[in-house]
Coordinates of C-alpha atoms in Angstrom, one line a residue:
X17 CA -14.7 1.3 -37.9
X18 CA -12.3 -0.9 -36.5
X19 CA -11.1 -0.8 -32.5
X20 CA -7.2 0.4 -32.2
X21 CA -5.1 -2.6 -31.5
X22 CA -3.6 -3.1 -28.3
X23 CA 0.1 -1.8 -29.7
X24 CA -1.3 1.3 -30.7
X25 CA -2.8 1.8 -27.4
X26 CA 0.8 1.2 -25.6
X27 CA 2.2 3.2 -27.8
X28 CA -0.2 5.9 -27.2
X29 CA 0.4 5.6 -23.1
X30 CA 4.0 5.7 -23.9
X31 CA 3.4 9.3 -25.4
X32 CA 1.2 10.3 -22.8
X33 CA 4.6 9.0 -20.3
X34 CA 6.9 10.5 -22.2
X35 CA 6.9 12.7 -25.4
X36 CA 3.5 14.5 -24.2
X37 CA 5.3 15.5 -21.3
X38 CA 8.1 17.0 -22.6
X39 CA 6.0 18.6 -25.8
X40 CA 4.2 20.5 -22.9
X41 CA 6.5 21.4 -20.2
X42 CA 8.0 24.4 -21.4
X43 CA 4.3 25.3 -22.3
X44 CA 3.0 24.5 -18.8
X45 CA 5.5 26.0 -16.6
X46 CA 5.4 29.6 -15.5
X47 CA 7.9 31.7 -12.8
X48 CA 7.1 31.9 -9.4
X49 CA 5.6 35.9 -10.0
X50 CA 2.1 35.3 -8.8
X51 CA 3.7 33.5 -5.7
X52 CA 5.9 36.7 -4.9
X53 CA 9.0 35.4 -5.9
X54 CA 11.2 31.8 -5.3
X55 CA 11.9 32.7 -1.6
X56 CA 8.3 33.6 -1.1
X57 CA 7.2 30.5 -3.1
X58 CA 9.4 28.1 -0.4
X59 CA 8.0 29.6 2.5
X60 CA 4.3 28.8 0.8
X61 CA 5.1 25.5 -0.1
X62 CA 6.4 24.2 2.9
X63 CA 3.4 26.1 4.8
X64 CA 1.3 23.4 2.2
X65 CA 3.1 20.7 2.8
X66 CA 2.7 20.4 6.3
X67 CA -0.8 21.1 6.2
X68 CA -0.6 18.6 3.8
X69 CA 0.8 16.2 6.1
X70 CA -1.7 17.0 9.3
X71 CA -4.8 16.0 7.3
X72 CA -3.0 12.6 5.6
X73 CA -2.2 11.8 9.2
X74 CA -4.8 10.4 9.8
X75 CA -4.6 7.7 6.9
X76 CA -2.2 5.9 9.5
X77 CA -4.8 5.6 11.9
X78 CA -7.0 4.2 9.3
X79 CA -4.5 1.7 8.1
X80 CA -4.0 0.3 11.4
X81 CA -7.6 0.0 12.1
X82 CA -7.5 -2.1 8.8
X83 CA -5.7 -4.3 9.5
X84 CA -6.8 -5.2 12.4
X85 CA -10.3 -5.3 11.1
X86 CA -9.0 -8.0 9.1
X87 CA -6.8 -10.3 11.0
X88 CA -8.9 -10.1 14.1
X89 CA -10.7 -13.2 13.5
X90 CA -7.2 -15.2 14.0
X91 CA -7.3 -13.5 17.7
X92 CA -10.6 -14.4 18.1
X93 CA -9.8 -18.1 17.3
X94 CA -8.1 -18.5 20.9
X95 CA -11.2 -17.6 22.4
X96 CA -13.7 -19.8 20.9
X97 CA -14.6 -18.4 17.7
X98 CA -14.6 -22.2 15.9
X99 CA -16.4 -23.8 18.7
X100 CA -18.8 -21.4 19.1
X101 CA -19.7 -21.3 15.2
X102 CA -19.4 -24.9 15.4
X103 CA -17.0 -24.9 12.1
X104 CA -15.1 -27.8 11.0
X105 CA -12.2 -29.1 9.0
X106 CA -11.3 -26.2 6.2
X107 CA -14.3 -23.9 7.2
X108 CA -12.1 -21.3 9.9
X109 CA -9.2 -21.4 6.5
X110 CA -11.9 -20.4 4.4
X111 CA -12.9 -17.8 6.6
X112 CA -9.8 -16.2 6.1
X113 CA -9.0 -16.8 2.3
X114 CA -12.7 -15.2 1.2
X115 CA -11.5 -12.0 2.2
X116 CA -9.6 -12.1 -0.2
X117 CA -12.1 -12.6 -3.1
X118 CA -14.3 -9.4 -2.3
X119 CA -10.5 -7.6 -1.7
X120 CA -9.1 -8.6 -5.3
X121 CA -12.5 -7.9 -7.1
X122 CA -13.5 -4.6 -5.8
X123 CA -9.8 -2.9 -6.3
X124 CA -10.1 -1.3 -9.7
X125 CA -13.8 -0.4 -10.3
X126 CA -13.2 1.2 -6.4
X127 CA -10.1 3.5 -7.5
X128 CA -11.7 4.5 -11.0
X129 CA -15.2 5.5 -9.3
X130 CA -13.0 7.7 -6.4
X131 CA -10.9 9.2 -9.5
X132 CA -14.6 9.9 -11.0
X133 CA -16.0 11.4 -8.2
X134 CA -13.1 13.2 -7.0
X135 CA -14.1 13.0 -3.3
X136 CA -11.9 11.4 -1.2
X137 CA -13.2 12.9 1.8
X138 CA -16.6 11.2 1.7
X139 CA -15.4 8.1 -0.2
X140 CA -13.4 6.4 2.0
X141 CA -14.8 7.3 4.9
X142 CA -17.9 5.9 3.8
X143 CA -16.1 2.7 2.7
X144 CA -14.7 3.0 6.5
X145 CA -18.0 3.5 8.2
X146 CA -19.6 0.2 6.1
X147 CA -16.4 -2.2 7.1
X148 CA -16.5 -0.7 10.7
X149 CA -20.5 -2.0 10.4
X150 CA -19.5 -5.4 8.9
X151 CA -17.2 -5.7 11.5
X152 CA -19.4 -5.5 14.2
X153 CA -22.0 -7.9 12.4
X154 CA -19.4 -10.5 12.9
X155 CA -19.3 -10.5 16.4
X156 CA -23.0 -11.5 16.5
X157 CA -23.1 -14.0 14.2
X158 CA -23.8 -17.4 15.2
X159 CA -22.7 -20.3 11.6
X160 CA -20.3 -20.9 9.3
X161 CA -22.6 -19.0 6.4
X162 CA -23.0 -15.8 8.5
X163 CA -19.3 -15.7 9.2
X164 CA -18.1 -16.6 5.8
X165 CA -21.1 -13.6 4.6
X166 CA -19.7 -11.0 6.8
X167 CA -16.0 -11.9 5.6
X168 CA -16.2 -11.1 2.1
X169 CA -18.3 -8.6 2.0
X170 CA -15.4 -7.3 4.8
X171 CA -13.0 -8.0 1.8
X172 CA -15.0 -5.8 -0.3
X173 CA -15.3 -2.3 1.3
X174 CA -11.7 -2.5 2.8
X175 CA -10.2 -2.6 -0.6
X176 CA -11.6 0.6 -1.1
X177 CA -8.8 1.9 1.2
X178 CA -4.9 0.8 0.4
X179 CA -5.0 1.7 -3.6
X180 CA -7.3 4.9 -3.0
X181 CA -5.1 5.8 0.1
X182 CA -2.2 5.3 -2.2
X183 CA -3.6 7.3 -5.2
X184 CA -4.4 10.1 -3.0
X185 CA -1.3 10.2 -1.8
X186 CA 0.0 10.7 -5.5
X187 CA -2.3 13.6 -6.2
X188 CA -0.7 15.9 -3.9
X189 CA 3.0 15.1 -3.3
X190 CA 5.9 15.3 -5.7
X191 CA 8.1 12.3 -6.6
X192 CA 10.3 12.9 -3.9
X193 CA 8.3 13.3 -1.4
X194 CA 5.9 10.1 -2.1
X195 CA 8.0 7.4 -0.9
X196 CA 8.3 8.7 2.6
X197 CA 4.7 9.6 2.8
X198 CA 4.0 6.0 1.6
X199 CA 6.0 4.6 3.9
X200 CA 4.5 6.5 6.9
X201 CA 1.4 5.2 5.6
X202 CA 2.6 2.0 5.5
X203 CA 3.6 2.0 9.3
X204 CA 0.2 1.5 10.2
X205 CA 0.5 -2.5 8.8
X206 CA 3.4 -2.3 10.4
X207 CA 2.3 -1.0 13.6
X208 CA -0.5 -3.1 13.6
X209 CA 1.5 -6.5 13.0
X210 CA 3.5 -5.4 16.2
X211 CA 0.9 -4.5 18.6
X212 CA -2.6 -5.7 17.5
X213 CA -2.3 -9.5 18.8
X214 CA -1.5 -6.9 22.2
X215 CA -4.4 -5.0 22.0
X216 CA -6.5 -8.2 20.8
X217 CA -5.3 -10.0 24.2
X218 CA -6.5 -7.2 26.5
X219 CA -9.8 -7.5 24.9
X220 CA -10.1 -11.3 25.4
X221 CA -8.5 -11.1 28.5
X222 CA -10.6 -8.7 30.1
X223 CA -14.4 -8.8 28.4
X224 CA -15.2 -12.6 29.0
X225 CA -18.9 -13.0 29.4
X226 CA -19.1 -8.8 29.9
X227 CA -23.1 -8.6 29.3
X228 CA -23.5 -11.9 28.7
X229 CA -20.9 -12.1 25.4
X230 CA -18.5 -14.1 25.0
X231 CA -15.0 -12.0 24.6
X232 CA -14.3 -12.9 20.6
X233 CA -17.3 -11.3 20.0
X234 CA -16.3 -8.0 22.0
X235 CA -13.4 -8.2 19.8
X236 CA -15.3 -7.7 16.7
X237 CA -18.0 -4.9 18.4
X238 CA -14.8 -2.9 20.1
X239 CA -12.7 -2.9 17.3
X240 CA -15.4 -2.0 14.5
X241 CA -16.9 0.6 16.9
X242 CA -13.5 2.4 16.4
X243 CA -13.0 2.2 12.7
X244 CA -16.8 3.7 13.0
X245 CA -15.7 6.0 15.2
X246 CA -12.6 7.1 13.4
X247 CA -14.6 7.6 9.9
X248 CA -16.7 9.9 11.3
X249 CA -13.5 12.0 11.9
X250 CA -12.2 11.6 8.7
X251 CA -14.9 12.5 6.9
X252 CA -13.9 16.5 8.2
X253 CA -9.6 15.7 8.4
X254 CA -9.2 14.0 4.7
X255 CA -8.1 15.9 1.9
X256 CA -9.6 15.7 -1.1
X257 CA -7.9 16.7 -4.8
X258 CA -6.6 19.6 -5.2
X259 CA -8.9 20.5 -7.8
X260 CA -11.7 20.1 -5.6
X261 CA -10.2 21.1 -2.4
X262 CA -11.0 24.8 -1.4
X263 CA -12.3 25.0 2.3
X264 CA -9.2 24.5 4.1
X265 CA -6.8 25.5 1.3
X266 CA -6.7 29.8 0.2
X267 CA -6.9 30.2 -3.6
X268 CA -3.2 30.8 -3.8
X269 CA -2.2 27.6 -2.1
X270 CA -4.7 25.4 -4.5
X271 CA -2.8 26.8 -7.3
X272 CA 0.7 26.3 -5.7
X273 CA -0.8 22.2 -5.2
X274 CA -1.9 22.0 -9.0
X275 CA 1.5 23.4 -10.0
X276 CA 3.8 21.7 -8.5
X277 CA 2.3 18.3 -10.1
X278 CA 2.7 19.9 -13.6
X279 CA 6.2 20.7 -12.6
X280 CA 7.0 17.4 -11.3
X281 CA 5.6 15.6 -14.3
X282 CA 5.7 17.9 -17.0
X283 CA 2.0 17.8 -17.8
X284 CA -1.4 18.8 -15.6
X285 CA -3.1 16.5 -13.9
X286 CA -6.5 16.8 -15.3
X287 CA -7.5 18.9 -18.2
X288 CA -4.4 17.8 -19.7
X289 CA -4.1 14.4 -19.7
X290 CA -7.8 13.1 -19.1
X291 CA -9.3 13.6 -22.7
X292 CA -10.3 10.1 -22.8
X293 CA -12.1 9.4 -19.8
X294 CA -12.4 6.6 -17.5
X295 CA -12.7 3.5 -19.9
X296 CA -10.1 5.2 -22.1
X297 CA -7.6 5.1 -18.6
X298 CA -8.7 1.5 -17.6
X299 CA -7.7 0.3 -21.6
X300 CA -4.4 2.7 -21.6
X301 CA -3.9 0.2 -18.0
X302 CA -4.5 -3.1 -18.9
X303 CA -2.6 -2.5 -22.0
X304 CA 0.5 -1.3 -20.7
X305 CA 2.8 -4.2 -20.2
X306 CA 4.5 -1.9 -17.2
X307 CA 1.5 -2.7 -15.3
X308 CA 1.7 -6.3 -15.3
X309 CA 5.1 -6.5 -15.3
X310 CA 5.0 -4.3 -11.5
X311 CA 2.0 -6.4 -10.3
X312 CA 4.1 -9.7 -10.9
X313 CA 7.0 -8.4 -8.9
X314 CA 5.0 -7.2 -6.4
X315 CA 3.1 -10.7 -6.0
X316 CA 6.1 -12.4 -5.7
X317 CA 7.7 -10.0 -3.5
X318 CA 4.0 -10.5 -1.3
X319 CA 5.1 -14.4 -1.0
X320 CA 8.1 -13.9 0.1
X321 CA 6.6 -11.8 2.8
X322 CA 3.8 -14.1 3.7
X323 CA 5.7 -14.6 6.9
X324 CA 4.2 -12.0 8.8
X325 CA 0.6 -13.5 9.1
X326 CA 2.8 -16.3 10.7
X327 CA 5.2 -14.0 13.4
X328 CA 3.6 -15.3 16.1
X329 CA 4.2 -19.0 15.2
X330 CA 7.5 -18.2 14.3
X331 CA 8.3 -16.7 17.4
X332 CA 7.1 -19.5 19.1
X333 CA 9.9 -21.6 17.8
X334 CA 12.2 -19.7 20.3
X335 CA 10.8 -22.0 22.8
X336 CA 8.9 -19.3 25.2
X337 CA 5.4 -19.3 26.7
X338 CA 2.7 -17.6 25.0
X339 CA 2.7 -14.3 26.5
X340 CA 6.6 -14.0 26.1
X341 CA 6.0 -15.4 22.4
X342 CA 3.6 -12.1 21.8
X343 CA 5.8 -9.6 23.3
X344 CA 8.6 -10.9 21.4
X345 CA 6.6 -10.2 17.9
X346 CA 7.0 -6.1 18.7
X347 CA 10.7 -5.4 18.6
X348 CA 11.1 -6.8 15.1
X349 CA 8.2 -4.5 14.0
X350 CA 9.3 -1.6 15.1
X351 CA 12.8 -2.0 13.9
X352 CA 11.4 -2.8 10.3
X353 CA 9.1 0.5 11.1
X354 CA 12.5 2.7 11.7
X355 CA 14.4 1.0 9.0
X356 CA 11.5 1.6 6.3
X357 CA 11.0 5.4 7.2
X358 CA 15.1 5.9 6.9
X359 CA 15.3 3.2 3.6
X360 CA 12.1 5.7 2.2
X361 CA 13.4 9.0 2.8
X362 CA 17.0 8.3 1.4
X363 CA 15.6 7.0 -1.9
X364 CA 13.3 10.1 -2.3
X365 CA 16.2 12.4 -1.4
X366 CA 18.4 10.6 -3.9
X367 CA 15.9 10.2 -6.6
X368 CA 16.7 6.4 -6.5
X369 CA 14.5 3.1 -6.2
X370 CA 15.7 0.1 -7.3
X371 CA 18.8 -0.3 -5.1
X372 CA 16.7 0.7 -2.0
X373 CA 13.9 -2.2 -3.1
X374 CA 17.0 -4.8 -3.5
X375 CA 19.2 -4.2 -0.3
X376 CA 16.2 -4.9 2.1
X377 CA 14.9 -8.0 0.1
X378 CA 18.7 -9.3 0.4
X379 CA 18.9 -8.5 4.2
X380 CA 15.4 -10.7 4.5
X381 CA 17.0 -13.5 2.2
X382 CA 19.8 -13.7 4.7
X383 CA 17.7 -13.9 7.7
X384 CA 15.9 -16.7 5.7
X385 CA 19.1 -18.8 5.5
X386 CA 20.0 -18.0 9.4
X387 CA 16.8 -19.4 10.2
X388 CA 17.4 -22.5 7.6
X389 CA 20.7 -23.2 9.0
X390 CA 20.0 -23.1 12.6
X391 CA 17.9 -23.8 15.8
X392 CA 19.8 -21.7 18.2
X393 CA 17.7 -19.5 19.9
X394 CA 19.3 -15.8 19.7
X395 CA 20.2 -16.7 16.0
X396 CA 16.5 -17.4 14.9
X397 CA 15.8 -14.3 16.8
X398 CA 18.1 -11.8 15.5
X399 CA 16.4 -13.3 12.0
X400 CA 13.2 -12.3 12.8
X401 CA 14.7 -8.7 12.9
X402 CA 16.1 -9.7 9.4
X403 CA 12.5 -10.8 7.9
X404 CA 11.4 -8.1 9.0
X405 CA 12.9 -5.3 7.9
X406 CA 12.5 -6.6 4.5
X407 CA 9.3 -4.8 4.4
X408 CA 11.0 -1.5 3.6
X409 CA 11.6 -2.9 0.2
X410 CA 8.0 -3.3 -0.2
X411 CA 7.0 0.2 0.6
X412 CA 9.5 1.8 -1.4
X413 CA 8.3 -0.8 -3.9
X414 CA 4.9 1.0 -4.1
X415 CA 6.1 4.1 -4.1
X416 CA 7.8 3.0 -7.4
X417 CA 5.0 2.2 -9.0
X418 CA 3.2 5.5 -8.8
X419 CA 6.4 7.2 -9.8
X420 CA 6.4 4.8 -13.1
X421 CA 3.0 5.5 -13.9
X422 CA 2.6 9.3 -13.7
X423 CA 0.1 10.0 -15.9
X424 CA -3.3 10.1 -16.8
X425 CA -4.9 10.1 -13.1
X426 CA -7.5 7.6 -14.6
X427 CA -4.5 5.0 -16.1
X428 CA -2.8 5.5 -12.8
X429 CA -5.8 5.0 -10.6
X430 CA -6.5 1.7 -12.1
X431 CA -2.8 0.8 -12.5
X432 CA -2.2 1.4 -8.5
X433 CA -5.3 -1.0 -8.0
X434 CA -4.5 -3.4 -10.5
X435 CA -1.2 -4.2 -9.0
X436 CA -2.3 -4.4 -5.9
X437 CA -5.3 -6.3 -6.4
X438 CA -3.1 -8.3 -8.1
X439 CA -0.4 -8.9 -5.8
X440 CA -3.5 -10.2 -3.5
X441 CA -3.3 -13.6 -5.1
X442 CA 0.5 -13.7 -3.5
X443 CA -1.3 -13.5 0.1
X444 CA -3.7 -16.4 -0.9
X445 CA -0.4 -18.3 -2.5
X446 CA 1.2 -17.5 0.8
X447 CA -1.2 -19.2 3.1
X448 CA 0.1 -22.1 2.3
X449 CA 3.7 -21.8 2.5
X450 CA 3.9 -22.5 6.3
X451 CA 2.2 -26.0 6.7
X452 CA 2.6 -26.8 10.6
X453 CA 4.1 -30.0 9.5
X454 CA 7.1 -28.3 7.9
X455 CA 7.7 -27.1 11.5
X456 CA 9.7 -26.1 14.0
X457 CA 12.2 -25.3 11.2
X458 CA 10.3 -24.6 8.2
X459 CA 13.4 -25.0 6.1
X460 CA 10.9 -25.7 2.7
X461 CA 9.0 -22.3 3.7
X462 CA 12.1 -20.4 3.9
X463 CA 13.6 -21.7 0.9
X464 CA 10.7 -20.6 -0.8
X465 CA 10.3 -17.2 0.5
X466 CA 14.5 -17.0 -0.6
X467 CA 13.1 -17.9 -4.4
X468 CA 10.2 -15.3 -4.8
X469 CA 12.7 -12.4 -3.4
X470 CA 15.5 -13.7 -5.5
X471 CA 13.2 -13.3 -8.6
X472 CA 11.5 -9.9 -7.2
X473 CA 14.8 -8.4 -7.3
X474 CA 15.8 -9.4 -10.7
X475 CA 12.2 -8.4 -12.0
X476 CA 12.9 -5.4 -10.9
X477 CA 16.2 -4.7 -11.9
X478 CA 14.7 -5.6 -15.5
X479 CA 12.4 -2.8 -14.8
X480 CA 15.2 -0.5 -13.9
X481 CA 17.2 -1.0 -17.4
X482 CA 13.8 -0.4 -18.8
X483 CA 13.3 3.2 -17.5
X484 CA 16.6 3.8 -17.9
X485 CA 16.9 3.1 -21.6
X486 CA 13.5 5.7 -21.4
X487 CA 15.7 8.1 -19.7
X488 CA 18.4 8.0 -22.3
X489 CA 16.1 8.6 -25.2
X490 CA 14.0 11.8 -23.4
X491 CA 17.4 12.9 -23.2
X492 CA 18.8 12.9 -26.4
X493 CA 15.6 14.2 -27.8
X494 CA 15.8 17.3 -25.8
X495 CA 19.5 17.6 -26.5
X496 CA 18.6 17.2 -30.5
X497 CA 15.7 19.6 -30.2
X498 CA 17.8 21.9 -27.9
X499 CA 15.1 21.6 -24.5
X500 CA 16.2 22.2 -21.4
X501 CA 16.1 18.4 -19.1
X502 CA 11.9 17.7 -18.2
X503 CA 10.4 14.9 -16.7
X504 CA 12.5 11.7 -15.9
X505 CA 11.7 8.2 -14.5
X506 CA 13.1 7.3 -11.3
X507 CA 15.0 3.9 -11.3

């Protein structure tokens, strides 16, 4: 027998999308009886959803502790970390860019086996415990190989966390409620890129030679020791599905969770839609041009944000000492911290995206021509705050893209970490779009940063049209077949 061709596959994740959706919804959704009526059902459901919130809480925390797991061998290069491992030329670079390698490989195999196991709870804290581990290895190794070992292996466990934090995420909250929940997630980056070099200077200040270390590696033993210690925790906070959650959830409630995703896509979230397993979801995936169209914008979008790993530098071209240069690097993160929760939770109240992904990205292209077209000190500044804020387009971006791709879990699991694994290769791109010889200016690194948002934005107004047009046609089906209005894409 001969294997379906790739069309027919499309066209077949299309239905699921779509037609399969509305066939079911009137099928799928009953009145709020067994709930004891709408009022009753209200005061339930907000009683869920801030339980709901207290356990995801703690994904934050995580998020932060990622991140700084991560970058914390740049902090530890002020304190000896080359000398002391004796690396040369390229060798600390490639420290940093192998990372990446474990990061982009283990996405996708890493969000289908946590859809398969349906056990978030133990997953990722796991994953956590085994980075937190690696981390600490760092800090006692003593060559280039052991370093380089110890940072993609790094690579590989933490991507375990940001697609399966974000899929989680999309198992339990509606469409208008993801994108503020995925931007409160996102604050840990956020968070971290405005106070981790702090928190990394008290260490190196204040452990030099403590037991006969050197303080970069007390940097790598503190900081895994709390990701250790924080896993432990999770493993009795985290949520898992709602299929498979019943201790901390009553019978009622775990139904109230399972219906409210059939009534915000149309269609359950297992039973329904997972009659072709895990393969059959990774196929439906790859196949769906959707996908790759998201995980080009977002890569782009990841360029023109490569900025961050360079704050501090930039910061440094206001012409302060070092200590002023660091505490100048938090005010521009917390604004973009406010100004992604407010950008989130409009566009989930709305029901809109794409304008609330374009308006920061143009903001962050106008700080990129302030900072092209002068040196003066407070101007360069009050771009920073520009830059900055641009992020908010990127979390409502990702919120987006679980939105788009609502169902099967398994196409959806491996969608979220294709696109992100994806968008990975934007970091590595990024790396070197801030040559110090392009310095103090950087004119050729802003100008570049103004081309990948410029083409983010019109990628994703494509996208828009696109769902729009699949708006349009769910509608004038139901109208012809006399339906009341189901499921519809936000744009």
């Amino acid at each position: 027998m001969s294997p379906k061709p790739a069309a027919s596959i499309r066209s077949k994740a299309e239905d699921i999308d779509l037609e399969d959706v509305m066939s079911k919804e009137a099928q799928m959704y009953d009145g709020d009886e067994e709930f004891g009526g709408p009022e009753a059902r209200k005061q339930l459901e907000r009683k869920l959803v801030r339980k709901l919130d207290l356990r995801m809480s703690i994904l934050i925390i995580i998020y932060i502790l990622n991140y700084i797991d991560r970058n914390n061998a740049s902090a530890a290069r002020l304190r000896g970390f080359e000398t002391d491992l004796h690396l040369q030329g390229q060798q600390f670079a490639t420290l940093l860019s192998i990372l990446y390698v474990g990061y982009i490989l283990m996405q996708i195999p890493s969000n289908m086996l946590l859809n398969y196991t349906g056990r978030p709870s133990i997953y990722l804290p796991c994953c956590m415990i085994v980075w937190g581990t690696i981390s600490c290895l760092t800090g006692v190794t003593t060559g280039f190989v052991g370093a380089l070992l110890t940072r993609f292996f790094l690579g590989f466990v933490e991507a375990a966390f940001f697609p399966g934090a974000l899929f989680l995420l999309s198992k339990w909250y509606t469409r208008k409620e993801l994108g503020v929940r995925t931007a409160l997630l996102s604050c840990g980056s956020l968070i971290s890129n405005a106070f981790g070099s702090l928190i990394a200077s008290g260490i190196l200040d204040g452990m030099e030679w403590k037991l006969g270390h050197a303080a970069w590696r007390w940097l790598f033993f503190i900081e895994g020791a709390l990701t250790i210690l924080a896993a432990v925790s999770a493993i009795f906070i985290l949520p898992d599905f709602p299929a498979t959650s019943s201790k901390w959830l009553s019978d009622l409630e775990v139904r109230l969770a399972e219906k409210r995703m059939v009534e915000d896509a149309g269609v359950g979230d297992e039973s329904e839609t997972e009659s072709g397993g895990q393969v059959h979801g990774l196929l439906m995936a790859i196949t769906d041009w959707k996908v790759w169209w998201l995980a080009l914008a977002l890569t782009s979008m990841v360029v023109s944000l490569s900025f961050n790993a360079y704050f501090p530098t930039l910061s440094a071209t206001l012409g302060y000492n070092r200590t002023v240069t660091l505490l100048l690097c938090a005010p521009p993160w917390a604004f973009s911290t406010l100004v992604a929760f407010a950008v989130t939770r409009h566009s989930d109240k709305v029901g809109e995206r794409f304008y609330h992904i374009a308006a920061p990205l143009l903001f962050g292209i106008i700080g990129f021509v302030i900072a092209i077209s002068t040196m003066n000190t407070a101007a360069r500044y009050v771009s920073l705050f520009l830059m900055a804020q641009s992020y908010a387009g990127f979390i409502t971006f990702l919120a987006w893209v679980s939105n788009s791709i609502p169902r099967p879990p398994s196409k959806r699991a491996v969608a979220l970490a294709l696109i992100n694994a994806f968008s990975q290769l934007g970091n590595v791109a990024g790396s070197y779009v801030w040559p110090t010889g392009w310095g103090p200016s950087y004119k050729n690194s802003y100008a570049i940063c103004i081309a990948t948002n410029g083409l983010t934005i019109v990628m994703c107004y494509v996208f828009k049209k696109h769902l729009d047009s699949l708006n349009k046609k769910a509608e004038a089906k139901e109208q012809a077949e006399g339906r009341p209005k189901g499921f519809r894409y936000l744009s």
